[in-house]
PDB file of C-alpha atoms and ligand atoms in Angstrom:
ATOM      1  CA  MET A   1      26.793  -7.908 -39.396  1.00 72.00           C
ATOM      2  CA  THR A   2      23.671  -6.107 -38.161  1.00 89.00           C
ATOM      3  CA  THR A   3      23.162  -2.460 -39.061  1.00 93.00           C
ATOM      4  CA  TYR A   4      20.294  -1.967 -36.557  1.00 92.00           C
ATOM      5  CA  VAL A   5      21.366  -0.125 -33.423  1.00 91.00           C
ATOM      6  CA  TYR A   6      18.569   0.078 -30.855  1.00 92.00           C
ATOM      7  CA  GLN A   7      19.846   3.292 -29.257  1.00 92.00           C
ATOM      8  CA  PHE A   8      19.809   5.068 -32.638  1.00 93.00           C
ATOM      9  CA  ARG A   9      16.496   3.649 -33.840  1.00 95.00           C
ATOM     10  CA  PRO A  10      14.569   6.122 -36.012  1.00 96.00           C
ATOM     11  CA  SER A  11      11.825   8.141 -34.325  1.00 95.00           C
ATOM     12  CA  GLN A  12       8.507   9.406 -35.704  1.00 96.00           C
ATOM     13  CA  TYR A  13      10.406  12.602 -36.610  1.00 97.00           C
ATOM     14  CA  THR A  14      12.951  10.584 -38.617  1.00 98.00           C
ATOM     15  CA  ALA A  15      10.144   8.719 -40.378  1.00 98.00           C
ATOM     16  CA  THR A  16       8.329  11.947 -41.260  1.00 98.00           C
ATOM     17  CA  LEU A  17      11.494  13.573 -42.584  1.00 98.00           C
ATOM     18  CA  LEU A  18      12.099  10.403 -44.597  1.00 98.00           C
ATOM     19  CA  GLN A  19       8.605  10.683 -46.091  1.00 98.00           C
ATOM     20  CA  VAL A  20       9.267  14.296 -47.092  1.00 98.00           C
ATOM     21  CA  ILE A  21      12.632  13.669 -48.734  1.00 98.00           C
ATOM     22  CA  GLU A  22      11.289  10.647 -50.596  1.00 98.00           C
ATOM     23  CA  GLN A  23       8.644  12.952 -52.073  1.00 97.00           C
ATOM     24  CA  GLN A  24      10.681  16.128 -52.535  1.00 97.00           C
ATOM     25  CA  CYS A  25      14.151  14.885 -53.497  1.00 97.00           C
ATOM     26  CA  LEU A  26      13.197  12.308 -56.118  1.00 96.00           C
ATOM     27  CA  GLY A  27      14.775  13.409 -59.418  1.00 96.00           C
ATOM     28  CA  ARG A  28      16.626  16.303 -57.792  1.00 97.00           C
ATOM     29  CA  ARG A  29      20.263  16.991 -58.646  1.00 96.00           C
ATOM     30  CA  MET A  30      22.171  16.018 -55.517  1.00 98.00           C
ATOM     31  CA  THR A  31      25.916  16.238 -55.963  1.00 97.00           C
ATOM     32  CA  SER A  32      26.589  16.582 -52.262  1.00 98.00           C
ATOM     33  CA  VAL A  33      24.179  16.176 -49.371  1.00 98.00           C
ATOM     34  CA  LEU A  34      24.555  16.617 -45.639  1.00 98.00           C
ATOM     35  CA  ASP A  35      22.790  15.384 -42.507  1.00 98.00           C
ATOM     36  CA  ILE A  36      23.683  17.380 -39.390  1.00 98.00           C
ATOM     37  CA  GLY A  37      23.155  15.083 -36.393  1.00 97.00           C
ATOM     38  CA  VAL A  38      23.357  11.994 -38.578  1.00 98.00           C
ATOM     39  CA  GLY A  39      22.517   9.419 -35.864  1.00 97.00           C
ATOM     40  CA  SER A  40      21.907   6.005 -37.438  1.00 97.00           C
ATOM     41  CA  GLY A  41      22.703   7.336 -40.929  1.00 98.00           C
ATOM     42  CA  VAL A  42      19.350   6.209 -42.252  1.00 98.00           C
ATOM     43  CA  LEU A  43      18.471   9.569 -43.849  1.00 98.00           C
ATOM     44  CA  LEU A  44      21.773   9.617 -45.755  1.00 98.00           C
ATOM     45  CA  ALA A  45      21.061   6.063 -46.906  1.00 98.00           C
ATOM     46  CA  ALA A  46      17.706   7.289 -48.225  1.00 98.00           C
ATOM     47  CA  LEU A  47      19.286  10.258 -50.053  1.00 98.00           C
ATOM     48  CA  ALA A  48      21.844   7.894 -51.581  1.00 98.00           C
ATOM     49  CA  LYS A  49      19.030   5.696 -52.844  1.00 98.00           C
ATOM     50  CA  LEU A  50      17.412   8.797 -54.352  1.00 98.00           C
ATOM     51  CA  GLY A  51      20.575   9.565 -56.324  1.00 98.00           C
ATOM     52  CA  ALA A  52      22.889  11.606 -54.072  1.00 98.00           C
ATOM     53  CA  GLN A  53      26.488  11.331 -55.264  1.00 98.00           C
ATOM     54  CA  GLN A  54      28.450  12.356 -52.188  1.00 98.00           C
ATOM     55  CA  LEU A  55      27.267  11.862 -48.601  1.00 98.00           C
ATOM     56  CA  TRP A  56      28.292  14.031 -45.686  1.00 98.00           C
ATOM     57  CA  GLY A  57      27.252  13.445 -42.086  1.00 98.00           C
ATOM     58  CA  VAL A  58      28.187  15.123 -38.813  1.00 98.00           C
ATOM     59  CA  ASP A  59      27.420  14.010 -35.290  1.00 97.00           C
ATOM     60  CA  ILE A  60      28.722  14.983 -31.885  1.00 95.00           C
ATOM     61  CA  SER A  61      28.589  11.313 -30.903  1.00 95.00           C
ATOM     62  CA  GLU A  62      31.339   8.965 -31.999  1.00 96.00           C
ATOM     63  CA  ALA A  63      28.968   6.002 -31.599  1.00 96.00           C
ATOM     64  CA  ALA A  64      26.474   7.626 -33.988  1.00 96.00           C
ATOM     65  CA  VAL A  65      29.155   8.202 -36.617  1.00 98.00           C
ATOM     66  CA  GLU A  66      30.269   4.554 -36.264  1.00 97.00           C
ATOM     67  CA  SER A  67      26.666   3.453 -36.626  1.00 97.00           C
ATOM     68  CA  SER A  68      26.230   5.558 -39.809  1.00 98.00           C
ATOM     69  CA  GLU A  69      29.483   4.216 -41.185  1.00 98.00           C
ATOM     70  CA  ARG A  70      28.262   0.628 -40.707  1.00 97.00           C
ATOM     71  CA  LEU A  71      24.884   1.327 -42.315  1.00 98.00           C
ATOM     72  CA  LEU A  72      26.293   3.142 -45.339  1.00 98.00           C
ATOM     73  CA  ALA A  73      29.105   0.624 -45.831  1.00 98.00           C
ATOM     74  CA  ALA A  74      26.475  -2.116 -45.930  1.00 97.00           C
ATOM     75  CA  THR A  75      23.816  -0.369 -48.030  1.00 97.00           C
ATOM     76  CA  GLN A  76      25.650   2.197 -50.216  1.00 96.00           C
ATOM     77  CA  PRO A  77      29.263   0.998 -50.377  1.00 97.00           C
ATOM     78  CA  ASN A  78      30.007   2.714 -53.714  1.00 97.00           C
ATOM     79  CA  ILE A  79      28.858   6.215 -52.834  1.00 98.00           C
ATOM     80  CA  PRO A  80      31.636   8.383 -51.381  1.00 98.00           C
ATOM     81  CA  ARG A  81      30.966   9.426 -47.782  1.00 98.00           C
ATOM     82  CA  ARG A  82      32.535  11.738 -45.234  1.00 98.00           C
ATOM     83  CA  LEU A  83      31.245  11.066 -41.723  1.00 98.00           C
ATOM     84  CA  LEU A  84      32.681  13.494 -39.226  1.00 98.00           C
ATOM     85  CA  ILE A  85      32.613  13.658 -35.448  1.00 98.00           C
ATOM     86  CA  GLY A  86      32.048  17.155 -34.102  1.00 97.00           C
ATOM     87  CA  ASP A  87      29.776  19.987 -33.162  1.00 96.00           C
ATOM     88  CA  MET A  88      27.251  21.088 -35.822  1.00 97.00           C
ATOM     89  CA  TRP A  89      29.051  22.795 -38.769  1.00 98.00           C
ATOM     90  CA  SER A  90      32.515  22.950 -37.239  1.00 98.00           C
ATOM     91  CA  PRO A  91      34.072  19.746 -38.690  1.00 98.00           C
ATOM     92  CA  LEU A  92      33.085  20.655 -42.270  1.00 98.00           C
ATOM     93  CA  PRO A  93      35.525  22.276 -44.722  1.00 98.00           C
ATOM     94  CA  VAL A  94      34.891  26.030 -44.683  1.00 97.00           C
ATOM     95  CA  GLU A  95      34.030  26.366 -48.396  1.00 96.00           C
ATOM     96  CA  GLN A  96      31.871  23.258 -48.748  1.00 97.00           C
ATOM     97  CA  ASP A  97      28.236  23.814 -49.701  1.00 98.00           C
ATOM     98  CA  PHE A  98      25.445  21.322 -50.328  1.00 98.00           C
ATOM     99  CA  ASP A  99      22.486  20.605 -52.592  1.00 98.00           C
ATOM    100  CA  VAL A 100      20.428  19.086 -49.788  1.00 98.00           C
ATOM    101  CA  ILE A 101      20.873  19.631 -46.050  1.00 98.00           C
ATOM    102  CA  LEU A 102      18.872  17.720 -43.455  1.00 98.00           C
ATOM    103  CA  ALA A 103      18.555  18.032 -39.707  1.00 98.00           C
ATOM    104  CA  ASN A 104      16.503  16.270 -37.100  1.00 97.00           C
ATOM    105  CA  LEU A 105      18.232  17.784 -34.114  1.00 96.00           C
ATOM    106  CA  PRO A 106      17.290  17.387 -30.448  1.00 93.00           C
ATOM    107  CA  HIS A 107      15.254  20.512 -29.701  1.00 93.00           C
ATOM    108  CA  PHE A 108      12.332  19.688 -27.401  1.00 93.00           C
ATOM    109  CA  PRO A 109      12.733  22.585 -24.934  1.00 93.00           C
ATOM    110  CA  ALA A 110      13.384  20.581 -21.762  1.00 90.00           C
ATOM    111  CA  LEU A 111      16.047  18.386 -20.248  1.00 83.00           C
ATOM    112  CA  VAL A 112      14.334  15.053 -20.809  1.00 81.00           C
ATOM    113  CA  SER A 113      15.829  12.004 -22.406  1.00 76.00           C
ATOM    114  CA  GLU A 114      14.482   8.482 -22.805  1.00 78.00           C
ATOM    115  CA  LYS A 115      16.577   6.063 -20.754  1.00 80.00           C
ATOM    116  CA  ASP A 116      17.376   3.903 -23.768  1.00 83.00           C
ATOM    117  CA  ARG A 117      18.464   6.842 -25.951  1.00 85.00           C
ATOM    118  CA  PRO A 118      21.968   8.379 -25.899  1.00 83.00           C
ATOM    119  CA  PRO A 119      22.186  11.412 -23.543  1.00 77.00           C
ATOM    120  CA  GLY A 120      22.950  13.652 -26.587  1.00 75.00           C
ATOM    121  CA  TRP A 121      19.355  13.154 -27.786  1.00 76.00           C
ATOM    122  CA  THR A 122      17.887  15.337 -25.025  1.00 72.00           C
ATOM    123  CA  GLY A 123      16.223  18.564 -26.113  1.00 70.00           C
ATOM    124  CA  GLY A 124      18.288  20.979 -24.016  1.00 71.00           C
ATOM    125  CA  ASP A 125      17.124  24.545 -24.182  1.00 75.00           C
ATOM    126  CA  GLY A 126      15.241  24.061 -27.441  1.00 88.00           C
ATOM    127  CA  ARG A 127      16.515  26.847 -29.669  1.00 93.00           C
ATOM    128  CA  LEU A 128      20.269  26.478 -29.326  1.00 92.00           C
ATOM    129  CA  LEU A 129      20.909  23.866 -32.027  1.00 95.00           C
ATOM    130  CA  ILE A 130      18.062  24.944 -34.297  1.00 96.00           C
ATOM    131  CA  ASP A 131      19.290  28.550 -34.357  1.00 97.00           C
ATOM    132  CA  ARG A 132      22.844  27.436 -35.105  1.00 96.00           C
ATOM    133  CA  PHE A 133      21.521  25.168 -37.826  1.00 98.00           C
ATOM    134  CA  ILE A 134      19.492  27.922 -39.489  1.00 98.00           C
ATOM    135  CA  GLY A 135      22.222  30.526 -39.006  1.00 98.00           C
ATOM    136  CA  ALA A 136      24.666  28.733 -41.314  1.00 98.00           C
ATOM    137  CA  LEU A 137      22.195  27.866 -44.073  1.00 98.00           C
ATOM    138  CA  PRO A 138      22.828  30.985 -46.234  1.00 97.00           C
ATOM    139  CA  LYS A 139      26.486  30.016 -46.478  1.00 97.00           C
ATOM    140  CA  ARG A 140      26.065  26.247 -46.699  1.00 98.00           C
ATOM    141  CA  LEU A 141      23.213  25.980 -49.176  1.00 98.00           C
ATOM    142  CA  GLY A 142      24.323  25.942 -52.792  1.00 87.00           C
ATOM    143  CA  ARG A 143      22.554  28.311 -55.232  1.00 89.00           C
ATOM    144  CA  SER A 144      19.815  25.791 -55.865  1.00 93.00           C
ATOM    145  CA  GLY A 145      20.239  24.006 -52.544  1.00 97.00           C
ATOM    146  CA  ILE A 146      17.422  23.083 -50.210  1.00 98.00           C
ATOM    147  CA  ALA A 147      17.207  22.201 -46.520  1.00 98.00           C
ATOM    148  CA  TYR A 148      14.632  20.174 -44.596  1.00 98.00           C
ATOM    149  CA  PHE A 149      14.475  20.068 -40.827  1.00 98.00           C
ATOM    150  CA  THR A 150      12.137  18.913 -38.088  1.00 98.00           C
ATOM    151  CA  HIS A 151      10.553  21.587 -35.920  1.00 98.00           C
ATOM    152  CA  HIS A 152       8.623  21.187 -32.662  1.00 97.00           C
ATOM    153  CA  ASP A 153       6.483  24.299 -32.278  1.00 97.00           C
ATOM    154  CA  LEU A 154       7.168  24.505 -28.538  1.00 97.00           C
ATOM    155  CA  VAL A 155      10.490  26.108 -29.500  1.00 97.00           C
ATOM    156  CA  GLY A 156       8.485  28.995 -30.954  1.00 97.00           C
ATOM    157  CA  TYR A 157       7.514  28.951 -34.611  1.00 98.00           C
ATOM    158  CA  PRO A 158       7.326  32.785 -34.825  1.00 97.00           C
ATOM    159  CA  ASP A 159      10.949  32.968 -33.586  1.00 97.00           C
ATOM    160  CA  THR A 160      11.995  30.521 -36.293  1.00 98.00           C
ATOM    161  CA  VAL A 161      10.186  32.544 -38.962  1.00 98.00           C
ATOM    162  CA  ARG A 162      11.810  35.771 -37.736  1.00 98.00           C
ATOM    163  CA  LEU A 163      15.271  34.206 -37.926  1.00 98.00           C
ATOM    164  CA  LEU A 164      14.697  32.739 -41.398  1.00 98.00           C
ATOM    165  CA  GLU A 165      13.396  36.069 -42.704  1.00 98.00           C
ATOM    166  CA  SER A 166      16.218  38.055 -41.122  1.00 98.00           C
ATOM    167  CA  LEU A 167      18.670  35.850 -43.047  1.00 97.00           C
ATOM    168  CA  GLY A 168      16.855  36.341 -46.347  1.00 96.00           C
ATOM    169  CA  LEU A 169      15.810  32.689 -46.519  1.00 98.00           C
ATOM    170  CA  GLU A 170      12.650  31.394 -48.179  1.00 98.00           C
ATOM    171  CA  TYR A 171      10.700  28.801 -46.257  1.00 98.00           C
ATOM    172  CA  ARG A 172       7.564  26.758 -46.289  1.00 98.00           C
ATOM    173  CA  SER A 173       6.022  24.285 -43.930  1.00 98.00           C
ATOM    174  CA  VAL A 174       5.917  21.084 -45.978  1.00 98.00           C
ATOM    175  CA  LEU A 175       4.197  18.812 -43.488  1.00 98.00           C
ATOM    176  CA  GLU A 176       2.530  19.396 -40.121  1.00 98.00           C
ATOM    177  CA  TRP A 177       1.330  16.863 -37.617  1.00 98.00           C
ATOM    178  CA  THR A 178       0.175  16.510 -34.036  1.00 98.00           C
ATOM    179  CA  VAL A 179       2.367  14.878 -31.434  1.00 97.00           C
ATOM    180  CA  PHE A 180       1.390  13.490 -28.026  1.00 97.00           C
ATOM    181  CA  GLU A 181       3.549  14.793 -25.182  1.00 96.00           C
ATOM    182  CA  SER A 182       3.649  12.772 -21.979  1.00 95.00           C
ATOM    183  CA  PRO A 183       3.110  14.417 -18.563  1.00 95.00           C
ATOM    184  CA  GLU A 184       6.831  13.826 -17.821  1.00 93.00           C
ATOM    185  CA  ARG A 185       7.922  15.753 -20.901  1.00 93.00           C
ATOM    186  CA  ILE A 186       5.435  18.597 -20.534  1.00 95.00           C
ATOM    187  CA  SER A 187       6.185  19.074 -16.827  1.00 94.00           C
ATOM    188  CA  ALA A 188       9.909  19.396 -17.667  1.00 93.00           C
ATOM    189  CA  VAL A 189       9.289  22.392 -19.941  1.00 95.00           C
ATOM    190  CA  PRO A 190      10.040  25.665 -18.104  1.00 94.00           C
ATOM    191  CA  PRO A 191       6.818  27.651 -17.375  1.00 95.00           C
ATOM    192  CA  GLU A 192       8.091  30.709 -19.251  1.00 95.00           C
ATOM    193  CA  VAL A 193       8.547  28.581 -22.390  1.00 95.00           C
ATOM    194  CA  LEU A 194       5.004  27.207 -22.046  1.00 96.00           C
ATOM    195  CA  LEU A 195       3.706  30.731 -21.614  1.00 97.00           C
ATOM    196  CA  ARG A 196       5.588  32.067 -24.633  1.00 96.00           C
ATOM    197  CA  ASN A 197       5.256  29.143 -27.062  1.00 96.00           C
ATOM    198  CA  GLY A 198       2.397  27.034 -25.730  1.00 96.00           C
ATOM    199  CA  GLN A 199      -0.527  28.566 -27.673  1.00 95.00           C
ATOM    200  CA  GLY A 200      -0.738  25.565 -29.996  1.00 96.00           C
ATOM    201  CA  LEU A 201      -0.985  23.022 -27.169  1.00 98.00           C
ATOM    202  CA  ARG A 202      -4.261  21.127 -26.726  1.00 98.00           C
ATOM    203  CA  ARG A 203      -4.971  19.659 -23.295  1.00 97.00           C
ATOM    204  CA  TYR A 204      -7.490  16.977 -22.386  1.00 98.00           C
ATOM    205  CA  GLY A 205      -6.898  16.466 -18.684  1.00 97.00           C
ATOM    206  CA  ASP A 206      -3.285  15.285 -18.463  1.00 96.00           C
ATOM    207  CA  TYR A 207      -3.164  14.343 -22.137  1.00 98.00           C
ATOM    208  CA  VAL A 208      -1.330  17.040 -24.049  1.00 98.00           C
ATOM    209  CA  PHE A 209      -0.854  17.375 -27.797  1.00 98.00           C
ATOM    210  CA  ALA A 210       1.491  19.744 -29.628  1.00 98.00           C
ATOM    211  CA  ASN A 211       2.277  20.739 -33.221  1.00 98.00           C
ATOM    212  CA  SER A 212       5.332  19.643 -35.142  1.00 98.00           C
ATOM    213  CA  ARG A 213       6.346  20.300 -38.712  1.00 98.00           C
ATOM    214  CA  ILE A 214       8.980  19.829 -41.381  1.00 98.00           C
ATOM    215  CA  LEU A 215      10.307  23.094 -42.770  1.00 98.00           C
ATOM    216  CA  GLU A 216      11.779  23.469 -46.228  1.00 98.00           C
ATOM    217  CA  VAL A 217      14.277  26.299 -46.648  1.00 98.00           C
ATOM    218  CA  CYS A 218      16.190  27.733 -49.586  1.00 97.00           C
ATOM    219  CA  VAL A 219      18.096  30.904 -50.384  1.00 95.00           C
ATOM    220  CA  LYS A 220      15.938  33.600 -52.070  1.00 88.00           C
ATOM    221  CA  ARG A 221      16.492  33.552 -55.799  1.00 80.00           C
TER     222      ARG A 221
HETATM  223  C1  SAM B 301      17.220  13.003 -32.806  1.00 92.63           C
HETATM  224  S1  SAM B 301      18.764  12.371 -33.339  1.00 92.63           S
HETATM  225  C2  SAM B 301      18.493  12.233 -35.093  1.00 92.63           C
HETATM  226  C3  SAM B 301      19.348  11.218 -35.767  1.00 92.63           C
HETATM  227  C4  SAM B 301      18.992  10.965 -37.240  1.00 92.63           C
HETATM  228  N1  SAM B 301      19.302  12.119 -38.089  1.00 92.63           N
HETATM  229  C5  SAM B 301      17.543  10.619 -37.363  1.00 92.63           C
HETATM  230  O1  SAM B 301      16.764  11.441 -37.852  1.00 92.63           O
HETATM  231  O2  SAM B 301      17.167   9.509 -36.929  1.00 92.63           O
HETATM  232  C6  SAM B 301      19.771  13.803 -33.185  1.00 92.63           C
HETATM  233  C7  SAM B 301      21.263  13.573 -33.425  1.00 92.63           C
HETATM  234  O3  SAM B 301      21.926  14.825 -33.248  1.00 92.63           O
HETATM  235  C8  SAM B 301      23.169  14.587 -32.633  1.00 92.63           C
HETATM  236  N2  SAM B 301      23.638  15.833 -32.008  1.00 92.63           N
HETATM  237  C9  SAM B 301      23.271  16.381 -30.824  1.00 92.63           C
HETATM  238  N3  SAM B 301      23.937  17.531 -30.611  1.00 92.63           N
HETATM  239  C10 SAM B 301      24.740  17.712 -31.690  1.00 92.63           C
HETATM  240  C11 SAM B 301      25.681  18.718 -32.056  1.00 92.63           C
HETATM  241  N4  SAM B 301      25.932  19.768 -31.241  1.00 92.63           N
HETATM  242  N5  SAM B 301      26.354  18.587 -33.224  1.00 92.63           N
HETATM  243  C12 SAM B 301      26.126  17.526 -34.039  1.00 92.63           C
HETATM  244  N6  SAM B 301      25.240  16.537 -33.734  1.00 92.63           N
HETATM  245  C13 SAM B 301      24.554  16.632 -32.584  1.00 92.63           C
HETATM  246  C14 SAM B 301      22.866  13.477 -31.631  1.00 92.63           C
HETATM  247  O4  SAM B 301      24.043  12.796 -31.241  1.00 92.63           O
HETATM  248  C15 SAM B 301      21.907  12.599 -32.446  1.00 92.63           C
HETATM  249  O5  SAM B 301      22.586  11.587 -33.147  1.00 92.63           O
END
């Protein structure tokens, strides 16, 4: 049985988040961990390898949840898992909190999707999922819990900082890198978004580069 599903293949964002959790979560107490937008399940598999004792994953796509189920059944059969179909936090038990929460949600601020990716991987309006993700962190992070999520700066890093601070969350940018954005993707971004959030873009003719980062978040202690 193959666990590789082409549609759900990891992206550069997945790989970078993987690099961060391999560095930051090694030796960490991880009773329960969560990946919102679990996709292939590969990040949960990595947390399991790093010692997580209970795996939780949520995805709006049934096919993604099936794909995660296959991967975890094959690679981490003895670690309890709850893989739930649904929208963001809604399928989770109300009182459940987590030691580690991950998210690599679609958030490029334009309606573009690669033809060989599921339609749910399009960026939409950029902030919608990220804001809903951040908004629930104070309640869902355990006292010593930590969250890591991917962030494309075209959604507006200052807006993200404002939201985190308004919720009393501590944050740091753990890793930053430059990403190439094709003319198709850049031309799909609404002009007002480019005007508001495009200061970090570098243009060389039609070649455009943007900033991305992984943010680490915890509740102020
Ligand atoms: C970019 S993929 C990331 C998958 C995986 N975590 C990874 O890093 O490779 C984003 C995932 O978020 C899921 N998703 C999109 N909207 C969602 C929502 N409203 N609630 C839960 N999951 C959602 C998509 O189906 C997709 O599997």
